[in-house]
Short mmCIF file of C-alpha atoms in Angstrom, two decimals:
data_model
loop_
_atom_site.label_atom_id
_atom_site.label_comp_id
_atom_site.label_asym_id
_atom_site.label_seq_id
_atom_site.Cartn_x
_atom_site.Cartn_y
_atom_site.Cartn_z
CA MET A 19 0.00 0.00 0.00
CA GLU A 20 1.24 3.48 -0.85
CA ARG A 21 1.84 5.80 2.11
CA SER A 22 -0.51 8.36 0.55
CA GLU A 23 -3.35 5.83 0.79
CA ALA A 24 -2.62 5.04 4.43
CA ARG A 25 -2.48 8.61 5.71
CA ARG A 26 -6.09 9.74 5.25
CA GLU A 27 -7.92 8.54 8.36
CA GLY A 28 -7.73 9.58 11.99
CA PRO A 29 -5.70 12.31 13.72
CA VAL A 30 -2.03 12.70 12.93
CA LEU A 31 -1.21 13.30 16.59
CA GLU A 32 -3.22 12.23 19.62
CA CYS A 33 -2.57 12.43 23.36
CA ARG A 34 -4.59 10.48 25.91
CA GLN A 35 -3.99 11.43 29.55
CA LEU A 36 -0.33 12.00 28.61
CA SER A 37 2.04 12.85 31.46
CA LYS A 38 5.79 13.43 31.57
CA ILE A 39 7.36 13.72 35.01
CA TYR A 40 10.89 14.81 35.94
CA GLY A 41 11.32 14.19 39.65
CA ALA A 42 8.83 16.52 41.35
CA VAL A 43 8.09 18.43 38.14
CA ARG A 44 5.15 17.48 35.92
CA ALA A 45 6.21 18.86 32.54
CA LEU A 46 3.00 17.40 31.05
CA ASP A 47 0.05 16.53 33.26
CA GLN A 48 -2.76 14.33 31.88
CA VAL A 49 -2.83 16.04 28.49
CA ASP A 50 -5.65 15.19 26.08
CA LEU A 51 -5.53 16.60 22.56
CA ALA A 52 -5.78 15.70 18.88
CA VAL A 53 -4.20 17.25 15.78
CA GLN A 54 -6.09 16.63 12.56
CA ARG A 55 -4.74 16.32 9.03
CA GLY A 56 -4.50 19.39 6.84
CA ARG A 57 -4.16 21.76 9.81
CA ILE A 58 -1.45 24.15 10.97
CA VAL A 59 -1.61 24.14 14.76
CA GLY A 60 -0.03 26.64 17.11
CA LEU A 61 1.28 25.10 20.32
CA LEU A 62 1.33 28.22 22.45
CA GLY A 63 2.45 28.88 25.97
CA PRO A 64 4.92 30.74 28.19
CA ASN A 65 8.39 29.38 28.84
CA GLY A 66 8.27 26.18 30.87
CA SER A 67 4.72 25.34 29.84
CA GLY A 68 5.61 21.93 28.36
CA LYS A 69 5.70 22.80 24.65
CA THR A 70 9.15 21.37 23.91
CA THR A 71 8.48 18.29 26.07
CA LEU A 72 5.34 17.53 24.08
CA ILE A 73 7.12 18.01 20.75
CA LYS A 74 10.10 15.86 21.78
CA THR A 75 7.72 13.12 22.89
CA ALA A 76 5.97 13.21 19.51
CA ALA A 77 9.37 13.05 17.80
CA GLY A 78 10.20 9.90 19.76
CA LEU A 79 12.97 11.53 21.80
CA LEU A 80 11.17 11.24 25.16
CA THR A 81 9.07 8.46 26.64
CA PRO A 82 5.78 9.26 28.44
CA SER A 83 5.67 8.71 32.19
CA ALA A 84 1.98 7.85 31.98
CA GLY A 85 -0.83 7.90 29.46
CA GLU A 86 -0.39 7.53 25.73
CA MET A 87 0.70 9.46 22.68
CA LEU A 88 -0.04 8.24 19.14
CA VAL A 89 1.44 9.44 15.86
CA CYS A 90 -0.70 8.25 12.95
CA GLY A 91 -2.15 5.65 15.32
CA ARG A 92 1.25 4.35 16.48
CA GLN A 93 3.31 4.95 19.58
CA PRO A 94 6.32 7.20 18.81
CA GLY A 95 9.44 5.18 18.08
CA ALA A 96 11.19 3.47 15.21
CA ALA A 97 7.89 2.92 13.39
CA THR A 98 7.08 6.67 13.32
CA LYS A 99 10.53 8.12 12.52
CA GLY A 100 9.72 8.12 8.82
CA LEU A 101 6.40 9.90 9.42
CA VAL A 102 7.70 12.85 11.46
CA SER A 103 9.87 15.74 10.31
CA TYR A 104 11.27 17.56 13.35
CA LEU A 105 12.91 20.97 13.64
CA PRO A 106 14.47 21.32 17.13
CA GLU A 107 14.83 24.65 18.88
CA ARG A 108 18.63 24.40 18.71
CA THR A 109 20.66 23.48 15.65
CA TYR A 110 22.08 19.97 15.41
CA LEU A 111 24.16 20.59 12.28
CA SER A 112 27.91 21.20 12.54
CA ASP A 113 29.31 24.58 11.47
CA TRP A 114 31.94 22.99 9.22
CA MET A 115 29.30 21.40 7.00
CA ARG A 116 28.55 22.77 3.56
CA VAL A 117 25.02 22.93 2.19
CA GLU A 118 26.08 20.15 -0.18
CA ASP A 119 27.01 17.91 2.77
CA ILE A 120 23.67 18.51 4.47
CA LEU A 121 21.66 17.83 1.32
CA CYS A 122 23.49 14.52 0.85
CA LEU A 123 22.92 13.63 4.51
CA PHE A 124 19.16 14.19 4.27
CA ARG A 125 18.90 12.46 0.89
CA ASP A 126 20.67 9.36 2.23
CA PHE A 127 18.93 9.30 5.60
CA TYR A 128 15.32 10.09 4.62
CA SER A 129 13.68 8.22 1.76
CA ASP A 130 10.98 10.91 1.54
CA PHE A 131 13.41 13.81 1.14
CA ASP A 132 12.62 15.86 -1.99
CA LEU A 133 16.03 17.09 -3.14
CA GLN A 134 14.61 19.13 -6.01
CA LYS A 135 12.24 21.00 -3.69
CA ALA A 136 15.10 21.80 -1.31
CA GLU A 137 17.32 23.02 -4.14
CA GLU A 138 14.57 25.28 -5.50
CA MET A 139 14.03 26.96 -2.12
CA LEU A 140 17.77 27.38 -1.55
CA PHE A 141 18.09 28.95 -5.02
CA ARG A 142 15.37 31.51 -4.21
CA LEU A 143 17.39 32.55 -1.16
CA ASP A 144 20.66 32.73 -3.13
CA ILE A 145 22.18 30.06 -0.87
CA HIS A 146 24.81 28.02 -2.72
CA ARG A 147 25.64 24.34 -2.33
CA MET A 148 29.25 25.06 -1.37
CA ASP A 149 28.38 27.61 1.35
CA ARG A 150 29.40 26.56 4.87
CA LEU A 151 27.09 27.02 7.83
CA ARG A 152 29.79 28.90 9.75
CA THR A 153 29.76 31.68 7.13
CA MET A 154 26.00 32.24 7.41
CA SER A 155 24.04 34.54 9.67
CA LYS A 156 21.86 32.97 12.34
CA GLY A 157 18.76 33.75 10.29
CA THR A 158 20.16 32.11 7.16
CA ARG A 159 21.15 28.97 9.07
CA GLU A 160 17.63 28.72 10.45
CA LYS A 161 16.21 29.10 6.94
CA VAL A 162 18.44 26.25 5.72
CA GLN A 163 17.28 23.98 8.54
CA LEU A 164 13.63 24.75 7.92
CA ILE A 165 14.01 24.10 4.18
CA LEU A 166 15.49 20.69 4.94
CA VAL A 167 12.67 19.81 7.33
CA MET A 168 9.89 21.02 5.01
CA SER A 169 11.41 19.24 1.99
CA ARG A 170 10.44 15.89 3.44
CA ARG A 171 7.09 14.33 2.48
CA ALA A 172 6.20 13.68 6.11
CA GLU A 173 2.82 13.31 7.77
CA LEU A 174 3.63 15.38 10.86
CA TYR A 175 5.93 18.42 10.92
CA LEU A 176 7.08 19.45 14.40
CA LEU A 177 8.63 22.93 14.47
CA ASP A 178 10.02 24.09 17.82
CA GLU A 179 10.42 27.89 17.83
CA PRO A 180 11.14 28.16 14.07
CA ILE A 181 11.08 31.98 14.07
CA GLY A 182 12.54 32.73 17.48
CA GLY A 183 15.91 34.05 16.35
CA VAL A 184 15.27 35.70 12.98
CA ASP A 185 14.30 39.17 11.78
CA PRO A 186 10.77 40.07 10.60
CA ALA A 187 11.62 39.65 6.91
CA ALA A 188 13.01 36.18 7.57
CA ARG A 189 9.89 35.32 9.55
CA GLU A 190 7.74 36.06 6.50
CA PHE A 191 9.84 33.70 4.38
CA ILE A 192 9.74 30.98 7.03
CA LEU A 193 5.97 31.18 7.44
CA GLY A 194 5.51 31.20 3.67
CA THR A 195 7.70 28.11 3.41
CA ILE A 196 5.60 26.32 6.02
CA ILE A 197 2.34 27.16 4.28
CA GLY A 198 3.56 26.18 0.83
CA ASN A 199 5.29 22.92 1.62
CA TYR A 200 2.96 20.53 3.40
CA SER A 201 0.15 18.42 1.98
CA GLU A 202 -3.52 18.32 2.92
CA ASP A 203 -2.92 14.87 4.43
CA ALA A 204 -0.21 16.16 6.77
CA ALA A 205 -0.27 18.45 9.80
CA VAL A 206 2.12 21.09 11.13
CA VAL A 207 2.62 21.83 14.83
CA ILE A 208 4.42 25.11 15.53
CA SER A 209 5.65 25.73 19.06
CA THR A 210 6.21 29.42 19.73
CA HIS A 211 5.67 32.33 22.09
CA LEU A 212 5.73 34.85 19.19
CA ILE A 213 2.01 34.55 18.68
CA ARG A 214 1.39 37.77 16.80
CA ASP A 215 3.83 36.69 14.09
CA VAL A 216 2.36 33.23 13.46
CA GLU A 217 -1.32 33.88 14.13
CA GLN A 218 -2.01 34.61 10.45
CA VAL A 219 -1.07 31.08 9.34
CA LEU A 220 -2.70 29.04 12.12
CA ASP A 221 -5.84 26.95 11.72
CA ASP A 222 -6.01 25.78 15.36
CA VAL A 223 -4.37 26.68 18.65
CA ILE A 224 -3.49 24.70 21.76
CA PHE A 225 -2.70 26.81 24.85
CA LEU A 226 -0.38 25.08 27.33
CA ALA A 227 0.55 26.23 30.82
CA TYR A 228 2.24 24.25 33.60
CA GLY A 229 1.79 21.05 31.62
CA HIS A 230 -1.97 21.44 31.20
CA VAL A 231 -4.06 22.24 28.13
CA GLY A 232 -5.83 25.49 28.98
CA LEU A 233 -7.60 25.86 25.64
CA SER A 234 -7.78 24.01 22.32
CA ALA A 235 -9.93 25.28 19.44
CA PRO A 236 -9.98 26.51 15.83
CA VAL A 237 -8.59 30.03 15.44
CA GLU A 238 -11.58 31.51 13.63
CA GLU A 239 -13.97 30.06 16.18
CA LEU A 240 -12.04 31.69 19.03
CA ARG A 241 -11.81 35.08 17.30
CA GLU A 242 -15.55 35.09 16.67
CA GLU A 243 -16.50 33.88 20.12
CA LYS A 244 -14.07 36.03 22.14
CA GLY A 245 -13.92 39.08 19.87
CA LYS A 246 -10.13 39.15 20.23
CA SER A 247 -7.04 38.13 18.35
CA ILE A 248 -5.23 35.00 19.48
CA ASP A 249 -2.37 37.17 20.71
CA GLU A 250 -4.76 39.29 22.82
CA LEU A 251 -6.49 36.21 24.18
CA PHE A 252 -3.17 34.62 25.10
CA ARG A 253 -1.98 37.75 26.92
CA GLU A 254 -5.23 37.86 28.86
CA MET A 255 -5.08 34.17 29.86
CA TYR A 256 -1.42 34.22 30.90
CA ARG A 257 -1.06 37.73 32.27
CA CYS A 258 1.69 37.84 34.87
#
């Protein structure tokens, strides 16, 4: 069976009473949520709210302490590595690497990596195959990493603070890249605290605080019901 035939039913990501505990700290506490296909979802919350823990669990890097998480109906692990494309908050690529080296790495490691798509996006940014990461600005390095992640034909894209360290112009490119490079059968989860910048591209939002889901709903439904932007609503809910 082709993967495209198998990816059409059920949520891409589902949590059932999911908890992650570090000693006395409950990073996630009995979280219930579902992310549907074809949606761009904002995972929003203040620092320490559990956003990165949830994303790392979905990427298969952390194991739940209790409850269950499912990616395309499967527990995160070896079976889901080929379904998830993950952009961590911090870079994992070495500064000595050239763009050429990274393209070869992704092409060899991921069977769903679309080399032509990656090359086209790099060309639009005037980034050359022989450029080294160490010669690039922080914003350009982050663009390269995002291009690599979004050039995979994955079912779930997990983006942890993809616009946190770049200028406003770069943010526009990054958000445009996200919108233009995922299929209707996939979903994108964007973890961020820069809500005003990403609100325009979001279909749904999940508000996290202290490991709990405070709110989960479609963006348009919330705007209509509350009469506020998502950024205004967030500031009201989590006012210090």
